């Protein structure tokens, strides 16, 4: 079970999937399902072929430096910004930021931000994507998945089944632990 | 041209001789060529005639020398070897992916060359040779210890792969690398390279022996190309797939089934966890040298057994495809990294560090164009002799290798790395869309976690049974046991890093046990 309140993962028995424990983790009461599907059907912008990312040059927009600041804040202070708090932040920020309009534009903008800050990490990427979706008036799904039984996690965001940007198309390795519908 | 006898001997000027002893797995043809005895060696006896013919087509008009053999070896099949015997000198060319084991030792009667280490005859083991076996895991892909030439058996050295070795009467030995970057750049266009690939895979399929073939049918690009090439020439192929019932593998069954259907190959599905790494194998294989390949013996033996049962001797695999086409043949393999010092006692640390220092002092052997990173062949001869089959990949054929080099040069000219796009374009329409456009291959982390959980006790039993010898060689057996426990309990899941020393130790332990060496006193020891 993944805690969006603490940003931590727990290996528990089935009996703890309901009742007080999930609520302590910041999960809604009655939100447990035995199998959680991945909302992503396609990727708007991604690496091209079999293994590695597409190296083809792409005309990317020039992002607002404030987006880079937001990205780095979410990346470096995930102890302060686990998903629940991070979503509150990105919602607040979204109200004052007009940005991309379409899913494809959002994907390109996220990629541009990563190139600008010189880093690429799924957690701030997923949250930045959600932020830009909210700014564009788009509801989105924020997913945390796990490569069970390891503790390796991945985060991604999608709009109506389309993930705007995944540099390496590996989200499908990770079994969703939590799907948060953000609007 | 003659086949056999099994042993050849050539007298040397000044006395002594060079004796070449061949094991049963090694096919041989020999002929007198320009005053020398030329011996061609390969594990693929059904293909040895055309392979020799292709090599002789590269032969110089002038007499054989180190220089002319090195040039001709640029056309030697990477899995094969050539020995030129002469009273003045012996020249040996081993392909970079050579699967013919070749060792040498020097005694009062002259020089011995052998395709097998005579471990059972006189088990005096070399601690530095074993340290090299342990250290080699610190270099990506260099699973075979090509940097350090001391063999695990004292007094014996390995003949380096990807090199021409010269031995003269007084025992002096020198080496000249066989480096494909010495081939001229033809500047092939994308279209010309595509056509070359077609010819290369066609040649592969054409050379396969008659009779049924078995293939590893993973739904991956490379193994599918091997099957396609075989089917094009009418070979019946039965694919063996391994099923893992885990979330990240949920697409694999459909991809594999579609691959078998489109390529018209039979398919047998086995439960992957029944043959996962470290599963005790059904048979014992005595390898010349310890190898991490020992981890996968249960699986490899099962596939080989099925191949023989079906009446064949070869298992088609896609090994080497990533190395040639996903990676850049013009750039070196990363240098050796330090192993976890706590895995060794003080003596062991000194030995592995000395081995690593020697690796780092020879960075040229990291060049991918020498092909030593292409294939770990330590299993091949023993598998062929014990079970009766061995793997065969198109990606160790020189024609395909040269395409990989041409692709690297083409990519360098364009300044773009595009991975296997050239293969996808060259064989578009030949492979099912599920393979040509497939998702990336699945991560194995989840499987690794499960295999350690399942086989942790078996691993500890193997390591424990050899603990005194492992300590004598330089391992810290208690550290190894603790580390296996951590892996088993998923306290460490950084596979490939956290378990490196474990699978190297496992290779050493199973090697010792296969040779009946369970106590330090069972063998003699040298530094």
XYZ file of C-alpha atoms in Angstrom:
710
model
C 0.000 0.000 0.000
C 1.259 3.451 -0.854
C 0.661 6.370 1.431
C 0.012 9.642 -0.396
C 0.168 11.325 3.000
C 3.694 10.157 3.866
C 5.066 9.133 0.467
C 5.991 5.705 1.787
C 5.159 2.123 0.851
C 4.016 -0.676 3.137
C 3.868 -4.416 2.683
C 0.809 -5.510 4.662
C -1.640 -8.359 4.913
C -5.077 -8.173 3.276
C -6.813 -7.490 6.574
C -5.089 -4.126 6.837
C -6.423 -2.978 3.494
C -9.571 -1.670 5.147
C -10.371 0.140 8.349
C -8.107 2.528 10.174
C -4.771 1.743 8.530
C -5.547 3.079 5.048
C -6.964 6.216 6.572
C -3.748 6.743 8.488
C -1.941 6.515 5.165
C -4.111 9.230 3.704
C -6.188 6.864 1.605
C -9.944 7.198 1.412
C -12.089 4.822 3.428
C -13.528 2.159 1.128
C -11.060 3.019 -1.603
C -9.358 -0.369 -1.688
C -9.816 -2.485 -4.813
C -8.230 -5.891 -5.325
C -6.829 -4.910 -8.698
C -6.123 -1.421 -9.966
C -5.910 -0.874 -13.699
C -3.457 1.469 -15.353
C -5.461 4.333 -16.866
C -2.814 4.895 -19.561
C -3.638 3.595 -23.023
C -1.194 5.625 -25.113
C 1.736 7.994 -24.756
C 1.679 11.359 -26.475
C 5.433 11.962 -26.360
C 7.957 9.290 -25.583
C 11.167 7.532 -26.495
C 10.965 5.920 -29.914
C 12.261 2.462 -30.231
C 12.308 -0.667 -28.167
C 14.686 0.308 -25.417
C 15.850 3.833 -25.256
C 14.435 7.313 -25.679
C 14.093 9.007 -29.017
C 17.122 11.106 -29.715
C 15.504 12.879 -32.630
C 15.673 16.610 -32.268
C 12.334 18.107 -31.327
C 11.253 21.716 -31.392
C 10.492 22.290 -27.720
C 8.958 25.403 -26.185
C 10.925 27.647 -23.857
C 9.433 27.134 -20.435
C 8.758 29.680 -17.736
C 11.632 29.411 -15.217
C 9.007 29.203 -12.459
C 8.054 25.777 -13.824
C 11.634 24.677 -13.342
C 11.548 25.969 -9.790
C 8.351 24.049 -9.130
C 9.849 20.897 -10.657
C 12.945 21.112 -8.498
C 10.946 21.910 -5.357
C 8.801 18.803 -5.849
C 11.886 16.743 -6.704
C 14.197 17.785 -3.913
C 11.658 18.221 -1.146
C 9.451 15.211 -1.585
C 9.772 14.733 2.150
C 7.835 17.996 2.447
C 5.709 17.317 -0.626
C 4.372 13.789 -0.568
C 1.550 13.403 -3.072
C -1.335 14.786 -0.957
C 0.504 17.964 -0.090
C 2.060 18.177 -3.530
C -1.378 18.130 -5.145
C -2.508 20.990 -2.939
C 0.551 22.949 -4.042
C 0.133 22.312 -7.739
C -3.559 23.182 -7.541
C -2.771 26.503 -5.917
C -0.048 27.227 -8.459
C -2.299 26.255 -11.355
C -4.724 29.064 -10.649
C -2.109 31.663 -11.471
C -0.477 30.037 -14.453
C -1.836 29.953 -17.978
C 0.173 27.334 -19.823
C -0.244 24.658 -22.452
C -3.665 23.864 -23.792
C -3.464 20.359 -25.231
C -2.074 17.074 -23.972
C 0.669 17.203 -26.634
C 1.656 20.720 -25.624
C 1.756 19.678 -21.993
C 4.058 16.779 -22.877
C 6.403 19.019 -24.820
C 6.459 21.571 -22.021
C 7.294 18.949 -19.398
C 10.133 17.662 -21.552
C 11.378 21.206 -22.030
C 11.344 21.790 -18.265
C 13.393 18.643 -17.694
C 15.909 19.752 -20.261
C 16.025 23.187 -18.647
C 16.681 21.880 -15.129
C 18.972 19.120 -16.408
C 17.183 16.372 -14.546
C 14.571 13.727 -15.216
C 12.643 12.066 -12.443
C 9.222 10.485 -12.569
C 7.898 12.008 -9.333
C 8.246 15.731 -10.137
C 7.449 14.934 -13.778
C 4.105 13.370 -12.869
C 3.226 16.229 -10.531
C 4.307 18.918 -12.996
C 2.202 17.200 -15.616
C -0.789 17.221 -13.263
C -0.129 20.899 -12.535
C -0.151 21.798 -16.220
C -3.297 19.734 -16.760
C -5.059 21.667 -14.025
C -3.840 24.960 -15.497
C -5.333 23.868 -18.828
C -8.590 22.901 -17.151
C -8.007 19.176 -17.732
C -8.759 16.544 -15.103
C -6.051 13.927 -14.858
C -5.078 10.682 -13.135
C -1.996 10.621 -10.976
C -0.635 7.103 -10.574
C 1.943 5.596 -8.263
C 2.985 2.099 -9.311
C 5.354 -0.545 -7.995
C 7.535 -3.222 -9.585
C 6.506 -5.840 -7.066
C 7.952 -7.400 -5.039
C 10.787 -4.874 -5.168
C 10.322 -1.437 -3.654
C 10.924 0.279 -6.982
C 8.230 2.868 -7.638
C 7.216 4.929 -10.626
C 4.850 7.881 -10.930
C 2.987 9.027 -13.984
C 0.055 11.174 -15.005
C -2.504 10.782 -17.761
C -5.467 12.602 -19.258
C -8.280 10.412 -20.577
C -5.870 7.533 -21.000
C -3.091 9.562 -22.656
C 0.176 10.188 -20.835
C 1.568 13.487 -22.118
C 5.230 12.585 -21.689
C 7.219 9.545 -20.642
C 10.879 9.711 -21.703
C 11.233 5.955 -21.473
C 8.016 4.026 -22.005
C 8.371 1.847 -18.934
C 5.401 2.865 -16.838
C 3.671 -0.384 -17.793
C 6.187 -2.406 -15.756
C 4.740 -0.873 -12.596
C 1.542 -2.173 -11.095
C -0.644 0.717 -9.897
C -0.802 1.042 -6.121
C -2.718 4.279 -6.125
C -4.660 6.172 -8.765
C -5.629 9.681 -7.739
C -8.119 11.547 -9.850
C -7.035 15.183 -9.795
C -9.367 17.940 -10.886
C 42.088 -31.159 -46.056
C 41.674 -33.666 -43.271
C 39.586 -34.168 -40.204
C 41.119 -35.657 -37.073
C 43.384 -37.091 -35.594
C 42.483 -35.584 -32.254
C 46.003 -34.551 -31.388
C 48.462 -32.783 -33.608
C 52.103 -32.203 -33.070
C 54.664 -30.057 -34.737
C 58.349 -30.216 -34.004
C 60.118 -26.997 -33.098
C 63.496 -25.731 -34.160
C 65.925 -26.216 -31.285
C 63.961 -29.128 -29.947
C 60.684 -29.633 -28.233
C 57.337 -29.507 -29.935
C 53.959 -27.874 -29.929
C 51.217 -30.326 -29.208
C 47.609 -29.469 -29.817
C 45.095 -31.655 -27.972
C 41.453 -31.527 -28.990
C 38.390 -32.430 -26.978
C 35.443 -34.206 -28.518
C 33.287 -31.073 -28.808
C 35.765 -29.367 -31.104
C 35.507 -30.005 -34.821
C 38.749 -29.680 -36.737
C 39.994 -29.513 -40.285
C 43.660 -29.306 -41.108
C 45.692 -28.825 -44.233
C 49.187 -27.986 -45.300
C 49.210 -24.384 -46.358
C 52.308 -22.519 -47.455
C 54.673 -24.675 -45.477
C 52.596 -24.635 -42.315
C 49.991 -26.916 -40.899
C 46.783 -24.919 -40.736
C 44.256 -26.178 -38.236
C 40.747 -24.731 -38.256
C 38.694 -25.210 -35.103
C 34.996 -24.695 -34.497
C 32.239 -26.136 -32.331
C 29.929 -26.058 -35.369
C 31.035 -29.163 -37.252
C 28.152 -28.979 -39.714
C 29.358 -25.558 -40.850
C 33.105 -26.013 -40.597
C 33.721 -26.577 -44.311
C 32.154 -23.311 -45.526
C 33.670 -21.451 -42.562
C 37.123 -22.715 -43.458
C 36.560 -21.917 -47.112
C 35.546 -18.346 -46.240
C 38.625 -17.969 -44.065
C 40.949 -19.319 -46.746
C 39.474 -16.803 -49.153
C 41.063 -14.143 -46.902
C 44.401 -15.942 -46.904
C 47.355 -13.921 -48.149
C 49.215 -14.685 -51.308
C 52.410 -14.417 -49.284
C 53.474 -16.774 -46.489
C 51.689 -16.692 -43.198
C 53.068 -14.211 -40.670
C 51.584 -12.543 -37.615
C 50.622 -9.619 -39.808
C 48.991 -11.642 -42.551
C 47.163 -13.863 -40.065
C 45.892 -10.809 -38.190
C 44.566 -9.362 -41.430
C 42.970 -12.648 -42.442
C 41.473 -12.994 -38.955
C 39.331 -9.942 -39.655
C 37.352 -12.424 -41.725
C 37.521 -15.310 -39.254
C 34.195 -16.296 -37.767
C 34.248 -14.784 -34.262
C 33.382 -18.115 -32.627
C 36.247 -20.011 -34.280
C 40.013 -20.348 -34.062
C 42.896 -21.034 -36.410
C 46.209 -22.569 -35.411
C 49.236 -22.388 -37.706
C 51.918 -24.859 -36.751
C 55.489 -24.405 -37.905
C 58.930 -25.373 -36.565
C 59.855 -21.714 -36.046
C 56.689 -20.443 -34.459
C 53.088 -21.258 -33.721
C 50.429 -18.701 -34.501
C 46.957 -18.912 -33.029
C 44.081 -16.647 -33.985
C 41.034 -16.754 -31.703
C 37.915 -14.885 -32.712
C 36.579 -12.341 -30.240
C 33.593 -14.518 -29.408
C 35.538 -17.740 -29.653
C 33.671 -20.705 -28.218
C 36.587 -23.081 -28.756
C 38.451 -23.143 -25.434
C 42.190 -22.773 -25.952
C 44.833 -22.962 -23.288
C 48.608 -23.292 -23.298
C 51.252 -24.561 -20.960
C 54.990 -24.922 -21.349
C 56.958 -27.882 -20.069
C 60.320 -29.575 -20.625
C 58.964 -31.321 -23.734
C 57.716 -28.171 -25.346
C 54.448 -26.337 -25.546
C 51.046 -27.784 -25.029
C 47.957 -26.295 -26.543
C 44.716 -27.756 -25.371
C 41.020 -27.158 -25.864
C 40.409 -28.351 -22.331
C 42.022 -27.715 -18.975
C 43.274 -31.054 -17.569
C 41.837 -30.362 -14.134
C 40.942 -33.931 -13.206
C 44.434 -35.196 -14.082
C 46.250 -32.916 -11.654
C 44.152 -30.387 -9.755
C 46.729 -27.807 -8.745
C 44.785 -24.563 -8.747
C 46.030 -21.022 -9.243
C 44.748 -18.486 -6.748
C 45.475 -15.589 -9.097
C 43.735 -17.444 -11.919
C 40.667 -17.899 -9.727
C 40.851 -14.265 -8.656
C 40.630 -13.347 -12.318
C 37.450 -15.436 -12.632
C 36.013 -13.539 -9.688
C 37.166 -10.116 -10.869
C 35.848 -10.316 -14.362
C 32.305 -9.552 -13.195
C 33.485 -6.030 -12.462
C 33.572 -5.281 -16.190
C 30.285 -5.010 -18.060
C 29.868 -7.912 -20.493
C 33.385 -9.184 -19.849
C 31.970 -12.276 -18.280
C 34.856 -14.224 -19.708
C 38.177 -13.305 -18.145
C 39.879 -12.062 -21.286
C 42.022 -9.444 -19.585
C 43.948 -11.741 -17.346
C 45.356 -14.834 -18.948
C 46.127 -17.050 -15.967
C 43.752 -19.981 -15.997
C 42.400 -21.447 -12.749
C 44.682 -24.461 -13.260
C 48.270 -23.715 -12.255
C 50.784 -23.588 -15.059
C 48.155 -22.976 -17.680
C 47.264 -19.768 -19.487
C 44.303 -18.910 -21.594
C 44.924 -17.842 -25.179
C 43.359 -14.448 -25.482
C 40.202 -14.055 -27.508
C 40.218 -11.410 -30.191
C 43.949 -11.784 -30.696
C 46.686 -13.529 -32.651
C 49.109 -15.192 -30.258
C 52.608 -16.049 -31.375
C 54.621 -18.701 -29.578
C 58.217 -19.304 -30.583
C 60.561 -22.105 -29.742
C 62.076 -20.516 -26.633
C 58.588 -20.038 -25.208
C 58.313 -16.311 -25.800
C 54.753 -15.260 -26.377
C 53.434 -12.119 -27.997
C 49.949 -10.957 -28.978
C 48.443 -8.831 -31.694
C 44.823 -7.742 -31.332
C 42.218 -8.542 -33.966
C 40.281 -5.298 -34.086
C 37.452 -4.812 -36.540
C 38.070 -1.084 -36.549
C 41.055 -1.929 -38.748
C 38.561 -2.778 -41.481
C 38.146 0.095 -43.920
C 34.972 2.127 -43.571
C 32.902 1.431 -46.666
C 30.650 4.398 -45.926
C 27.543 2.308 -46.533
C 24.290 4.098 -47.029
C 21.259 3.140 -44.979
C 19.804 1.287 -47.968
C 23.039 -0.549 -48.714
C 23.332 -1.559 -45.079
C 19.769 -2.834 -45.102
C 20.596 -5.012 -48.081
C 23.768 -6.244 -46.396
C 21.735 -7.292 -43.398
C 19.428 -9.313 -45.595
C 22.394 -11.100 -47.143
C 23.978 -11.743 -43.759
C 20.863 -13.275 -42.236
C 20.247 -15.236 -45.393
C 23.762 -16.668 -45.167
C 23.122 -17.588 -41.554
C 19.950 -19.445 -42.431
C 21.580 -21.152 -45.393
C 24.453 -22.517 -43.342
C 22.298 -24.111 -40.682
C 22.469 -27.896 -40.777
C 19.495 -29.945 -41.937
C 17.161 -31.238 -39.302
C 14.903 -29.756 -36.661
C 16.019 -26.751 -34.693
C 15.038 -25.503 -31.283
C 14.883 -21.821 -30.499
C 14.493 -19.632 -27.489
C 11.240 -17.923 -28.354
C 11.104 -14.916 -26.085
C 9.192 -12.630 -28.417
C 12.273 -10.457 -28.502
C 13.584 -8.920 -31.656
C 16.821 -10.793 -31.883
C 15.637 -14.336 -31.261
C 12.755 -13.720 -33.682
C 15.243 -12.758 -36.393
C 17.172 -15.974 -35.808
C 13.976 -17.993 -36.174
C 12.922 -16.022 -39.256
C 16.246 -16.713 -40.972
C 15.977 -20.427 -40.229
C 12.359 -20.659 -41.399
C 13.265 -18.893 -44.654
C 15.426 -21.876 -45.498
C 12.796 -24.400 -44.605
C 14.067 -25.446 -41.197
C 11.428 -26.687 -38.788
C 11.775 -24.717 -35.584
C 10.319 -25.479 -32.208
C 10.371 -22.513 -29.891
C 10.735 -22.776 -26.141
C 9.182 -19.951 -24.157
C 9.310 -19.299 -20.438
C 6.162 -18.007 -18.796
C 6.178 -15.715 -15.794
C 2.723 -15.030 -14.298
C 3.570 -11.545 -13.090
C 2.022 -8.159 -13.828
C 4.891 -6.798 -15.917
C 4.904 -9.942 -18.090
C 1.207 -9.715 -18.946
C 1.813 -8.873 -22.606
C 4.489 -11.481 -23.249
C 2.256 -14.507 -23.831
C 0.369 -12.789 -26.649
C 3.613 -11.518 -28.222
C 5.237 -14.940 -28.088
C 2.163 -16.736 -29.404
C 1.873 -14.263 -32.268
C 5.586 -14.641 -33.043
C 5.259 -18.399 -33.247
C 2.192 -18.098 -35.448
C 3.652 -15.604 -37.923
C 6.997 -17.358 -38.155
C 5.289 -20.752 -38.316
C 7.321 -22.126 -35.448
C 6.202 -24.669 -32.905
C 6.054 -23.497 -29.320
C 6.458 -25.140 -25.961
C 5.777 -23.073 -22.856
C 7.575 -23.814 -19.631
C 7.019 -22.242 -16.251
C 9.802 -19.734 -15.836
C 10.086 -19.992 -12.076
C 10.731 -23.751 -12.369
C 13.996 -22.995 -14.186
C 14.912 -19.643 -12.744
C 18.511 -18.734 -11.897
C 20.172 -20.791 -9.186
C 17.700 -23.636 -9.599
C 19.718 -26.825 -9.069
C 20.286 -28.271 -12.549
C 19.259 -31.754 -13.589
C 22.845 -32.564 -14.538
C 26.314 -31.539 -13.515
C 28.466 -29.847 -16.095
C 32.194 -29.661 -15.676
C 33.337 -26.328 -17.066
C 36.956 -25.503 -17.739
C 36.583 -22.310 -15.756
C 34.166 -20.917 -13.189
C 31.514 -18.758 -14.771
C 28.399 -16.839 -13.877
C 26.723 -18.929 -16.566
C 26.424 -21.596 -13.869
C 23.457 -19.667 -12.453
C 21.339 -20.473 -15.496
C 22.333 -24.099 -15.921
C 18.919 -25.544 -15.056
C 17.293 -23.512 -17.791
C 20.032 -23.978 -20.378
C 20.210 -27.713 -19.823
C 16.436 -28.053 -20.142
C 16.379 -26.219 -23.454
C 19.344 -28.233 -24.725
C 17.733 -31.467 -23.603
C 14.581 -30.610 -25.534
C 16.647 -29.754 -28.593
C 18.332 -33.157 -28.536
C 15.048 -34.916 -27.847
C 13.614 -33.273 -30.953
C 16.503 -34.639 -32.990
C 18.553 -31.467 -33.270
C 21.873 -30.170 -32.034
C 21.438 -26.417 -32.168
C 19.436 -23.889 -30.189
C 18.784 -20.636 -32.004
C 19.200 -17.591 -29.796
C 19.372 -13.858 -30.285
C 22.456 -13.353 -28.139
C 24.586 -10.450 -29.259
C 21.890 -8.425 -30.970
C 21.840 -5.752 -28.311
C 25.618 -5.625 -28.225
C 25.904 -5.072 -31.970
C 22.953 -2.843 -32.694
C 21.648 -1.228 -29.509
C 25.067 -0.175 -28.349
C 27.806 1.728 -30.077
C 30.531 -0.591 -31.370
C 32.883 2.360 -31.687
C 32.844 3.166 -27.982
C 34.494 1.069 -25.292
C 32.756 -1.026 -22.702
C 32.893 0.770 -19.316
C 36.027 0.121 -17.311
C 36.251 -2.245 -14.374
C 34.552 -1.084 -11.196
C 35.648 -2.004 -7.708
C 33.921 -4.981 -6.159
C 32.534 -4.810 -2.630
C 35.631 -5.130 -0.454
C 33.679 -6.724 2.407
C 32.949 -9.693 0.163
C 36.590 -10.731 0.423
C 39.108 -11.349 3.131
C 42.390 -9.450 3.095
C 44.115 -11.911 0.744
C 41.145 -11.970 -1.600
C 40.879 -8.197 -1.685
C 44.515 -7.940 -2.706
C 44.054 -10.521 -5.466
C 40.915 -9.043 -6.995
C 42.373 -5.569 -6.818
C 45.519 -6.803 -8.545
C 43.351 -8.381 -11.241
C 41.378 -5.166 -11.607
C 44.578 -3.136 -11.853
C 45.725 -5.359 -14.686
C 42.372 -4.898 -16.414
C 42.642 -1.138 -16.086
C 46.194 -1.196 -17.426
C 44.905 -2.690 -20.674
C 42.004 -0.453 -21.674
C 42.320 -1.440 -25.336
C 40.702 -4.767 -24.516
C 37.551 -2.853 -23.632
C 37.060 -1.995 -27.288
C 33.805 -3.464 -28.500
C 35.293 -3.844 -31.960
C 37.393 -6.728 -30.593
C 34.132 -8.566 -29.954
C 35.146 -10.095 -26.644
C 31.993 -8.643 -25.118
C 29.743 -10.438 -27.582
C 29.341 -13.895 -26.107
C 30.197 -15.763 -22.909
C 31.229 -19.124 -24.318
C 32.350 -20.875 -21.160
C 29.344 -23.174 -21.245
C 29.377 -24.162 -24.886
C 31.893 -26.990 -25.187
C 30.757 -28.698 -21.980
C 27.091 -28.381 -22.925
C 27.755 -29.905 -26.314
C 29.680 -32.823 -24.839
C 27.372 -33.501 -21.914
C 23.921 -32.775 -23.305
C 24.546 -32.787 -27.036
C 23.451 -29.315 -28.127
C 24.716 -25.755 -28.099
C 23.447 -22.290 -28.896
C 23.742 -20.654 -32.290
C 23.201 -16.946 -32.802
C 23.286 -15.011 -36.066
C 24.836 -12.137 -34.147
C 28.126 -13.996 -33.805
C 28.420 -14.429 -37.584
C 31.070 -12.159 -39.047
C 28.740 -10.955 -41.788
C 26.220 -9.731 -39.194
C 28.970 -8.361 -36.946
C 30.287 -6.288 -39.832
C 26.798 -4.913 -40.316
C 26.845 -3.883 -36.656
C 30.129 -2.083 -37.203
C 28.811 -0.426 -40.358
C 25.740 0.670 -38.404
C 27.913 2.194 -35.701
C 29.922 4.078 -38.310
C 26.777 5.196 -40.098
C 25.301 6.447 -36.818
C 28.533 8.241 -35.954
C 28.494 10.060 -39.302
C 24.914 11.182 -38.635
C 25.586 11.987 -34.983
C 22.490 10.057 -33.938
C 22.162 6.815 -31.996
C 19.032 4.997 -33.151
C 19.461 1.565 -31.620
C 17.870 -1.257 -33.547
C 15.896 0.860 -35.957
C 18.025 -0.497 -38.821
C 16.928 -4.041 -37.981
C 13.276 -3.036 -37.766
C 13.447 -1.338 -41.148
C 15.475 -4.099 -42.806
C 13.041 -6.804 -41.764
C 9.789 -4.903 -41.760
C 7.134 -7.301 -42.917
C 9.190 -10.354 -41.989
C 8.479 -10.086 -38.300
C 5.090 -9.849 -36.634
C 4.049 -6.309 -35.696
C 3.913 -7.451 -32.089
C 7.694 -7.969 -32.247
C 8.730 -5.192 -34.640
C 6.782 -2.594 -32.706
C 6.929 -4.202 -29.327
C 7.202 -2.456 -26.050
C 10.594 -2.489 -24.449
C 11.651 -5.700 -22.842
C 10.435 -6.336 -19.363
C 12.473 -5.432 -16.306
C 13.687 -8.496 -14.453
C 13.858 -6.935 -11.031
C 10.614 -8.528 -9.910
C 11.766 -11.949 -11.120
C 15.148 -11.477 -9.408
C 13.463 -10.657 -6.123
C 11.333 -13.775 -6.394
C 14.193 -16.031 -7.399
C 16.239 -15.059 -4.386
C 13.248 -15.653 -2.189
C 12.735 -19.066 -3.775
C 16.325 -20.229 -4.140
C 18.071 -18.370 -1.333
C 18.404 -21.500 0.763
C 19.757 -23.473 -2.198
C 22.333 -20.745 -2.887
C 23.426 -20.727 0.721
C 23.748 -24.496 0.683
C 26.007 -24.396 -2.379
C 28.155 -21.606 -0.969
C 28.211 -23.222 2.430
C 29.407 -26.537 1.027
C 32.428 -24.769 -0.466
C 32.932 -22.241 2.308
C 36.405 -23.420 3.376
C 37.704 -23.313 -0.199
C 35.982 -19.999 -0.887
C 37.721 -18.586 2.180
C 41.026 -20.032 0.994
C 40.548 -18.381 -2.415
C 39.782 -15.084 -0.754
C 36.050 -14.754 -0.221
C 34.472 -13.911 3.105
C 32.011 -16.787 3.307
C 30.042 -15.249 6.164
C 29.560 -12.019 4.216
C 28.313 -14.029 1.255
C 25.833 -15.866 3.440
C 24.583 -12.608 4.949
C 24.250 -11.015 1.552
C 22.201 -13.935 0.236
C 19.974 -13.545 3.266
C 19.474 -9.854 2.486
C 18.594 -10.662 -1.089
C 16.264 -13.425 0.043
C 14.421 -11.075 2.416
C 14.352 -8.269 -0.180
C 16.416 -5.991 2.017
C 18.582 -5.485 -1.055
C 16.904 -5.288 -4.429
C 19.527 -3.456 -6.467
C 20.145 -6.546 -8.561
C 23.244 -6.543 -10.659
C 25.025 -4.536 -7.992
C 24.052 -6.152 -4.687
C 24.444 -9.697 -5.979
C 27.500 -9.452 -8.210
C 29.855 -11.039 -5.743
C 27.240 -13.695 -4.951
C 26.901 -14.952 -8.471
C 30.652 -14.870 -9.002
C 31.109 -16.942 -5.828
C 28.320 -19.254 -6.919
C 30.143 -19.820 -10.204
C 33.347 -20.684 -8.355
C 31.589 -22.949 -5.839
C 29.664 -24.936 -8.449
C 32.804 -25.280 -10.543
C 34.736 -26.681 -7.598
C 31.932 -29.045 -6.688
C 31.560 -30.282 -10.260
C 35.237 -31.261 -10.223
C 34.837 -33.012 -6.878
C 36.888 -30.426 -4.991
C 35.068 -29.965 -1.732
C 37.966 -29.435 0.665
C 41.085 -27.288 0.468
C 43.163 -30.470 0.669
C 41.437 -31.889 -2.428
C 43.627 -29.644 -4.602
C 47.136 -28.294 -4.676
C 47.493 -24.524 -4.644
C 49.796 -21.934 -6.128
C 49.723 -18.182 -5.978
